Amino acid sequence: MYLLADVNSMYASCQEIFRPDLKNKPIIVLSNNDGAVVAMNKPAKALNIKRGTPYFQLKAIINRYNVTSFSSNYALYGDMSARVMATLESLAPKIDIYSIDEAFLHISGIDACEDLHQYGHRVRATVKQMTGLTCGIGIGPTYTLSKLANHAAKKWTATNGVVVLNVRERQRKLMALTDVEDIWGIGRKLSVKLKSLGINTALQLADANMQYINKMFGIVTERTVRELNGMPCISIDMPSSKQQIICSRSFGEKITRIQDMKQAICQYAERAAEKLRQEHQYCRHISVFIRSSPFSNDAYYSNNANQVLMLATNDTRAIIAAAMRGLKQIWRDGHRYQKAGIILNDFCSRLGS
Ligand SMILES: [Mg+2]
């Protein structure tokens, strides 16, 4: 079983926490040079403000509806993300951080001691209490089904933000109501092709012939079909979305020497930089985090450091150097570190822009 926790409107919500006077009012977050919208909260979405819209095109709406705009603050989002992830880590035996505001919790066996609904609400309430942020919770037997559950938790307010898909009947019922485009990994382009073949809902895709799907769309889509049918077959290695790249691991053997930690962080930085180049992107913000285990008897330590670069880069050496500066700030001797990672943020597609 997996639980996907995903913070609602992460960037805008982080801003809102420090401006309670803006509760339920429209908020937008702008890109580095204040050129375009990178995020918005629910009231701003309701005004039909879309991500990527140039700021100057919005001046009329902003004045008319009293929309508050913020310059993006990646150090703040990085700090809040680290708090969310540390909270989630204390609630499950293992988590995979998927993006700055999403993580999959591995929760097999938890239903033996706690009802999954109750557990989902407890996770949600704890994140809210510890960070002030609200997240949607989806629980399912595969990554894809927990994503689907999460999507439903956010879409339908009657769910109170938690959807559990542990029974096949419920999975089928929800899939029948879900557009094929809204399935994780399908996307717009592929959904157009699927619809031309009469596959309009998630359920129709789940029931499609797997060999046929493989022949038409390849192994990746076949895996999605398997996952919709409750068979786990997707592994999450290093996820990336257009907005950040995360590389993190739990250590098999706990790290106690800075030399070993440097080596681990260097490896992550290298892989993250490689991924960045594959995506033809450059980043300006690098965050490093280290944590001891929340489950051991030792004193718990968790910290993160943010490095903002003057010029955007995708050069491995520059990224490693920034990561090492960050590590130096947060390293404390005497802890047994269980996890570390690096997050690249604030992307642009041109060098130094
Ligand atoms: Mg989110």
Coordinates of C-alpha atoms and ligand atoms in Angstrom, one line a residue:
M1 CA 0.0 0.0 0.0
Y2 CA 1.1 3.5 -0.8
L3 CA 0.0 6.9 0.5
L4 CA 0.6 9.9 -1.7
A5 CA 0.6 13.2 0.2
D6 CA 0.6 16.3 -2.0
V7 CA 0.5 19.8 -0.6
N8 CA -2.3 22.0 -2.1
S9 CA -1.0 24.9 -4.1
M10 CA 2.4 24.6 -2.5
Y11 CA 4.1 27.9 -3.4
A12 CA 1.0 30.1 -2.9
S13 CA 0.2 28.3 0.4
C14 CA 3.7 28.9 1.7
Q15 CA 3.2 32.7 1.1
E16 CA -0.2 32.6 2.6
I17 CA 1.1 31.1 5.9
F18 CA 2.9 34.3 6.7
R19 CA 0.0 36.5 5.5
P20 CA -3.1 35.2 7.3
D21 CA -4.9 38.3 6.2
L22 CA -4.9 36.9 2.7
K23 CA -6.8 33.8 3.6
N24 CA -9.3 32.9 0.9
K25 CA -8.1 35.8 -1.3
P26 CA -6.5 35.3 -4.6
I27 CA -2.7 35.0 -4.6
I28 CA -0.2 34.5 -7.4
V29 CA 3.5 33.8 -7.4
L30 CA 5.7 35.2 -10.1
S31 CA 8.8 33.9 -11.8
N32 CA 12.3 35.2 -10.8
N33 CA 12.2 38.4 -12.8
D34 CA 8.5 38.8 -12.1
G35 CA 7.8 38.0 -15.7
A36 CA 5.2 35.3 -15.5
V37 CA 2.9 33.4 -13.1
V38 CA 4.5 30.2 -11.7
A39 CA 1.8 29.3 -9.1
M40 CA -1.5 30.4 -7.8
N41 CA -3.9 29.5 -5.0
K42 CA -7.5 28.2 -5.4
P43 CA -9.2 31.7 -5.5
A44 CA -6.7 32.8 -8.2
K45 CA -7.4 29.6 -10.2
A46 CA -11.1 30.4 -9.9
L47 CA -10.4 33.7 -11.7
N48 CA -9.1 31.6 -14.6
I49 CA -5.5 32.7 -14.1
K50 CA -3.2 30.2 -15.7
R51 CA 0.4 29.2 -15.0
G52 CA 2.8 30.7 -17.5
T53 CA 0.7 33.8 -18.2
P54 CA 2.9 37.0 -18.5
Y55 CA 2.3 39.4 -15.6
F56 CA 1.6 42.4 -17.8
Q57 CA -1.4 40.6 -19.3
L58 CA -2.9 40.2 -15.9
K59 CA -2.8 43.8 -14.7
A60 CA -6.5 44.4 -15.3
I61 CA -7.6 41.3 -13.4
I62 CA -5.2 42.0 -10.6
N63 CA -6.6 45.4 -10.0
R64 CA -10.2 44.5 -10.4
Y65 CA -10.1 41.4 -8.0
N66 CA -7.4 42.7 -5.7
V67 CA -5.0 39.8 -6.4
T68 CA -1.9 39.8 -4.3
S69 CA 1.3 38.9 -6.2
F70 CA 4.6 37.6 -4.7
S71 CA 8.0 37.2 -6.2
S72 CA 9.0 33.5 -5.9
N73 CA 10.9 32.7 -2.8
Y74 CA 12.6 29.3 -3.4
A75 CA 14.4 29.4 0.0
L76 CA 11.0 29.6 1.7
Y77 CA 9.5 26.7 -0.4
G78 CA 12.6 24.6 0.2
D79 CA 12.4 25.1 4.0
M80 CA 8.7 24.4 4.1
S81 CA 9.2 21.3 1.9
A82 CA 11.9 20.0 4.3
R83 CA 9.5 20.4 7.2
V84 CA 6.7 18.6 5.4
M85 CA 9.0 15.7 4.4
A86 CA 10.5 15.4 7.9
T87 CA 6.9 15.2 9.3
L88 CA 5.9 12.6 6.7
E89 CA 9.0 10.6 7.5
S90 CA 8.0 10.4 11.2
L91 CA 4.7 8.8 10.1
A92 CA 5.8 5.9 7.9
P93 CA 8.6 3.3 7.8
K94 CA 9.8 4.5 4.3
I95 CA 9.0 7.5 2.0
D96 CA 9.9 8.4 -1.5
I97 CA 10.1 12.1 -2.0
Y98 CA 8.6 12.7 -5.5
S99 CA 8.7 16.5 -5.8
I100 CA 9.0 19.6 -3.6
D101 CA 5.5 19.0 -2.3
E102 CA 4.7 15.3 -2.9
A103 CA 5.9 12.1 -1.3
F104 CA 4.8 8.5 -1.5
L105 CA 4.7 6.8 1.9
H106 CA 5.2 3.0 2.0
I107 CA 2.5 1.9 4.4
S108 CA 2.1 -1.9 3.8
G109 CA 0.9 -3.5 7.0
I110 CA -0.3 -0.3 8.7
D111 CA -3.9 -1.4 8.2
A112 CA -3.3 -4.2 10.7
C113 CA -3.1 -1.6 13.4
E114 CA -5.0 1.4 12.1
D115 CA -7.9 1.9 9.8
L116 CA -6.5 3.4 6.5
H117 CA -9.1 6.3 6.5
Q118 CA -8.2 7.2 10.0
Y119 CA -4.5 6.9 9.2
G120 CA -4.9 9.2 6.2
H121 CA -6.7 11.8 8.2
R122 CA -4.0 11.6 10.9
V123 CA -1.2 12.2 8.3
R124 CA -3.2 15.1 7.0
A125 CA -3.8 16.6 10.4
T126 CA -0.2 16.2 11.5
V127 CA 1.2 17.9 8.4
K128 CA -1.2 20.7 9.0
Q129 CA -0.3 21.0 12.7
M130 CA 3.5 20.9 12.1
T131 CA 3.7 23.1 9.0
G132 CA 0.4 25.0 8.5
L133 CA 0.1 23.4 5.0
T134 CA -2.9 21.4 3.8
C135 CA -2.3 18.3 1.7
G136 CA -4.5 15.9 -0.3
I137 CA -4.1 12.2 0.7
G138 CA -4.6 9.3 -1.7
I139 CA -4.1 5.7 -0.6
G140 CA -3.9 2.7 -3.0
P141 CA -2.1 -0.5 -3.7
T142 CA 0.1 1.0 -6.5
Y143 CA 1.7 4.4 -7.2
T144 CA -0.7 5.0 -10.0
L145 CA -3.8 4.2 -7.9
S146 CA -2.6 6.3 -5.0
K147 CA -2.1 9.2 -7.5
L148 CA -5.7 8.6 -8.8
A149 CA -7.0 8.6 -5.2
N150 CA -5.1 11.8 -4.5
H151 CA -6.6 13.5 -7.6
A152 CA -10.0 12.6 -6.3
A153 CA -9.3 13.8 -2.8
K154 CA -8.4 17.2 -4.2
K155 CA -11.2 17.4 -6.7
W156 CA -14.1 16.4 -4.4
T157 CA -14.4 18.5 -1.2
A158 CA -16.8 15.9 0.3
T159 CA -13.9 13.5 0.7
N160 CA -12.3 15.9 3.3
G161 CA -9.0 15.5 1.5
V162 CA -8.6 11.8 2.0
V163 CA -9.5 9.0 -0.5
V164 CA -8.7 5.3 0.2
L165 CA -8.7 2.8 -2.7
N166 CA -8.1 -0.5 -1.0
V167 CA -11.2 -2.3 -2.4
R168 CA -11.4 -3.2 -6.1
E169 CA -15.0 -2.1 -6.3
R170 CA -14.2 1.4 -5.1
Q171 CA -11.2 1.6 -7.5
R172 CA -13.5 0.7 -10.5
K173 CA -16.1 3.1 -9.4
L174 CA -13.6 6.0 -9.3
M175 CA -11.9 5.0 -12.5
A176 CA -15.3 5.0 -14.3
L177 CA -15.6 8.7 -13.2
T178 CA -12.0 9.7 -14.2
D179 CA -11.0 11.0 -17.6
V180 CA -8.2 9.0 -19.1
E181 CA -6.2 12.2 -19.4
D182 CA -6.1 12.6 -15.6
I183 CA -4.2 9.4 -15.0
W184 CA -0.6 9.8 -13.9
G185 CA 1.7 9.4 -16.8
I186 CA -0.9 9.6 -19.6
G187 CA -1.1 13.3 -20.3
R188 CA -2.8 15.2 -23.0
K189 CA -1.1 13.9 -26.2
L190 CA -1.5 10.3 -25.4
S191 CA -5.1 10.8 -24.2
V192 CA -6.1 12.2 -27.6
K193 CA -4.9 8.9 -29.2
L194 CA -6.6 6.8 -26.6
K195 CA -9.8 8.6 -27.0
S196 CA -9.7 8.1 -30.8
L197 CA -9.7 4.4 -30.0
G198 CA -12.7 4.7 -27.7
I199 CA -10.8 4.7 -24.5
N200 CA -12.2 7.7 -22.6
T201 CA -12.1 6.8 -19.0
A202 CA -9.5 5.3 -16.6
L203 CA -11.7 2.2 -16.3
Q204 CA -11.8 1.7 -20.0
L205 CA -8.0 1.8 -20.0
A206 CA -7.7 -0.6 -17.1
D207 CA -9.9 -3.0 -18.9
A208 CA -8.1 -2.7 -22.3
N209 CA -6.2 -5.7 -23.7
M210 CA -2.6 -5.3 -22.4
Q211 CA -0.9 -6.8 -25.5
Y212 CA -2.8 -4.4 -27.6
I213 CA -1.8 -1.5 -25.5
N214 CA 1.8 -2.6 -25.5
K215 CA 1.8 -2.9 -29.3
M216 CA 0.1 0.5 -29.8
F217 CA 1.7 2.6 -27.1
G218 CA 4.7 0.6 -25.7
I219 CA 5.8 -0.8 -22.3
V220 CA 5.4 2.4 -20.3
T221 CA 1.7 2.6 -21.0
E222 CA 1.3 -1.1 -20.5
R223 CA 2.8 -0.6 -17.0
T224 CA 0.2 2.1 -16.3
V225 CA -2.6 -0.4 -17.2
R226 CA -1.1 -3.0 -14.9
E227 CA -0.9 -0.5 -12.1
L228 CA -4.5 0.5 -12.6
N229 CA -5.3 -3.2 -12.1
G230 CA -3.5 -3.2 -8.8
M231 CA -0.2 -4.7 -9.9
P232 CA 2.8 -2.6 -8.8
C233 CA 5.3 -2.3 -11.6
I234 CA 6.5 1.3 -11.7
S235 CA 9.6 2.1 -9.8
I236 CA 10.4 5.6 -8.8
D237 CA 14.0 6.3 -9.4
M238 CA 14.7 10.0 -9.9
P239 CA 11.6 11.9 -10.5
S240 CA 11.5 15.2 -12.1
S241 CA 8.9 17.6 -13.2
K242 CA 9.3 20.9 -15.0
Q243 CA 9.7 22.7 -11.7
Q244 CA 12.4 20.8 -9.8
I245 CA 14.7 17.8 -9.7
I246 CA 15.1 15.8 -6.5
C247 CA 17.7 13.2 -5.7
S248 CA 17.6 11.6 -2.3
R249 CA 18.2 8.3 -0.7
S250 CA 18.1 6.6 2.7
F251 CA 21.4 5.0 3.7
G252 CA 21.6 1.3 4.3
E253 CA 24.3 2.0 6.9
K254 CA 24.0 5.3 8.8
I255 CA 26.5 8.0 8.0
T256 CA 28.5 9.5 10.9
R257 CA 31.5 11.1 9.1
I258 CA 31.3 14.3 7.0
Q259 CA 33.6 12.7 4.5
D260 CA 31.1 10.0 3.7
M261 CA 28.3 12.5 3.6
K262 CA 30.2 14.6 1.1
Q263 CA 30.6 11.6 -1.1
A264 CA 26.9 10.8 -1.0
I265 CA 25.8 14.3 -1.7
C266 CA 28.3 14.6 -4.6
Q267 CA 26.8 11.5 -6.2
Y268 CA 23.3 13.0 -5.9
A269 CA 24.5 16.3 -7.2
E270 CA 26.1 14.6 -10.2
R271 CA 22.9 12.7 -11.0
A272 CA 20.7 15.7 -10.6
A273 CA 22.9 17.8 -12.8
E274 CA 22.8 15.1 -15.5
K275 CA 19.0 15.0 -15.3
L276 CA 18.9 18.8 -15.6
R277 CA 21.0 18.7 -18.8
Q278 CA 18.8 16.0 -20.2
E279 CA 15.8 18.3 -19.7
H280 CA 17.7 21.2 -21.3
Q281 CA 17.3 23.3 -18.2
Y282 CA 19.4 25.5 -15.9
C283 CA 18.8 26.0 -12.3
R284 CA 19.4 28.9 -9.9
H285 CA 18.5 27.4 -6.6
I286 CA 20.0 24.4 -4.9
S287 CA 18.9 22.9 -1.6
V288 CA 20.6 20.2 0.4
F289 CA 19.1 18.3 3.3
I290 CA 20.3 15.8 5.9
R291 CA 18.4 13.9 8.5
S292 CA 18.9 11.3 11.3
S293 CA 16.3 8.7 11.8
P294 CA 13.1 9.8 13.6
F295 CA 12.7 6.2 14.9
S296 CA 16.0 5.7 16.7
N297 CA 16.7 6.6 20.3
D298 CA 19.4 9.1 19.3
A299 CA 18.5 12.8 19.3
Y300 CA 16.7 13.6 16.1
Y301 CA 18.4 16.1 13.8
S302 CA 17.0 17.4 10.5
N303 CA 18.2 20.5 8.6
N304 CA 18.4 21.9 5.1
A305 CA 20.4 24.7 3.5
N306 CA 19.6 26.8 0.5
Q307 CA 22.0 28.1 -2.1
V308 CA 21.0 30.8 -4.6
L309 CA 23.3 31.1 -7.6
M310 CA 24.0 34.5 -9.2
L311 CA 23.7 32.8 -12.6
A312 CA 21.7 29.8 -13.7
T313 CA 23.7 26.7 -14.4
N314 CA 23.6 23.1 -15.3
D315 CA 27.3 22.5 -14.8
T316 CA 28.0 19.6 -12.5
R317 CA 31.0 21.3 -10.9
A318 CA 29.0 24.4 -9.9
I319 CA 26.1 22.4 -8.6
I320 CA 28.5 20.2 -6.5
A321 CA 30.3 23.3 -5.2
A322 CA 26.9 24.8 -4.1
A323 CA 25.9 21.5 -2.5
M324 CA 29.1 21.3 -0.5
R325 CA 28.7 24.9 0.8
G326 CA 25.2 24.0 1.9
L327 CA 26.3 20.8 3.6
K328 CA 29.0 22.7 5.5
Q329 CA 26.3 25.0 7.0
I330 CA 24.1 22.2 8.3
W331 CA 26.5 19.4 9.2
R332 CA 26.7 18.6 12.9
D333 CA 29.0 16.0 14.3
G334 CA 27.6 13.3 16.6
H335 CA 24.5 12.4 14.7
R336 CA 23.9 9.1 12.8
Y337 CA 22.5 10.3 9.5
Q338 CA 19.9 8.2 7.8
K339 CA 18.9 10.2 4.8
A340 CA 20.2 13.0 2.6
G341 CA 19.3 14.6 -0.7
I342 CA 19.5 17.5 -3.1
I343 CA 16.8 19.5 -4.7
L344 CA 17.4 21.7 -7.8
N345 CA 14.9 24.5 -8.2
D346 CA 14.1 27.7 -10.0
F347 CA 14.7 26.6 -13.6
C348 CA 15.1 28.5 -16.7
S349 CA 16.0 27.3 -20.2
R350 CA 18.8 29.7 -20.9
L351 CA 22.3 30.0 -19.5
G352 CA 22.7 32.6 -16.9
S353 CA 19.4 34.2 -17.4
Ligands
MG1 MG 0.8 20.0 -4.9

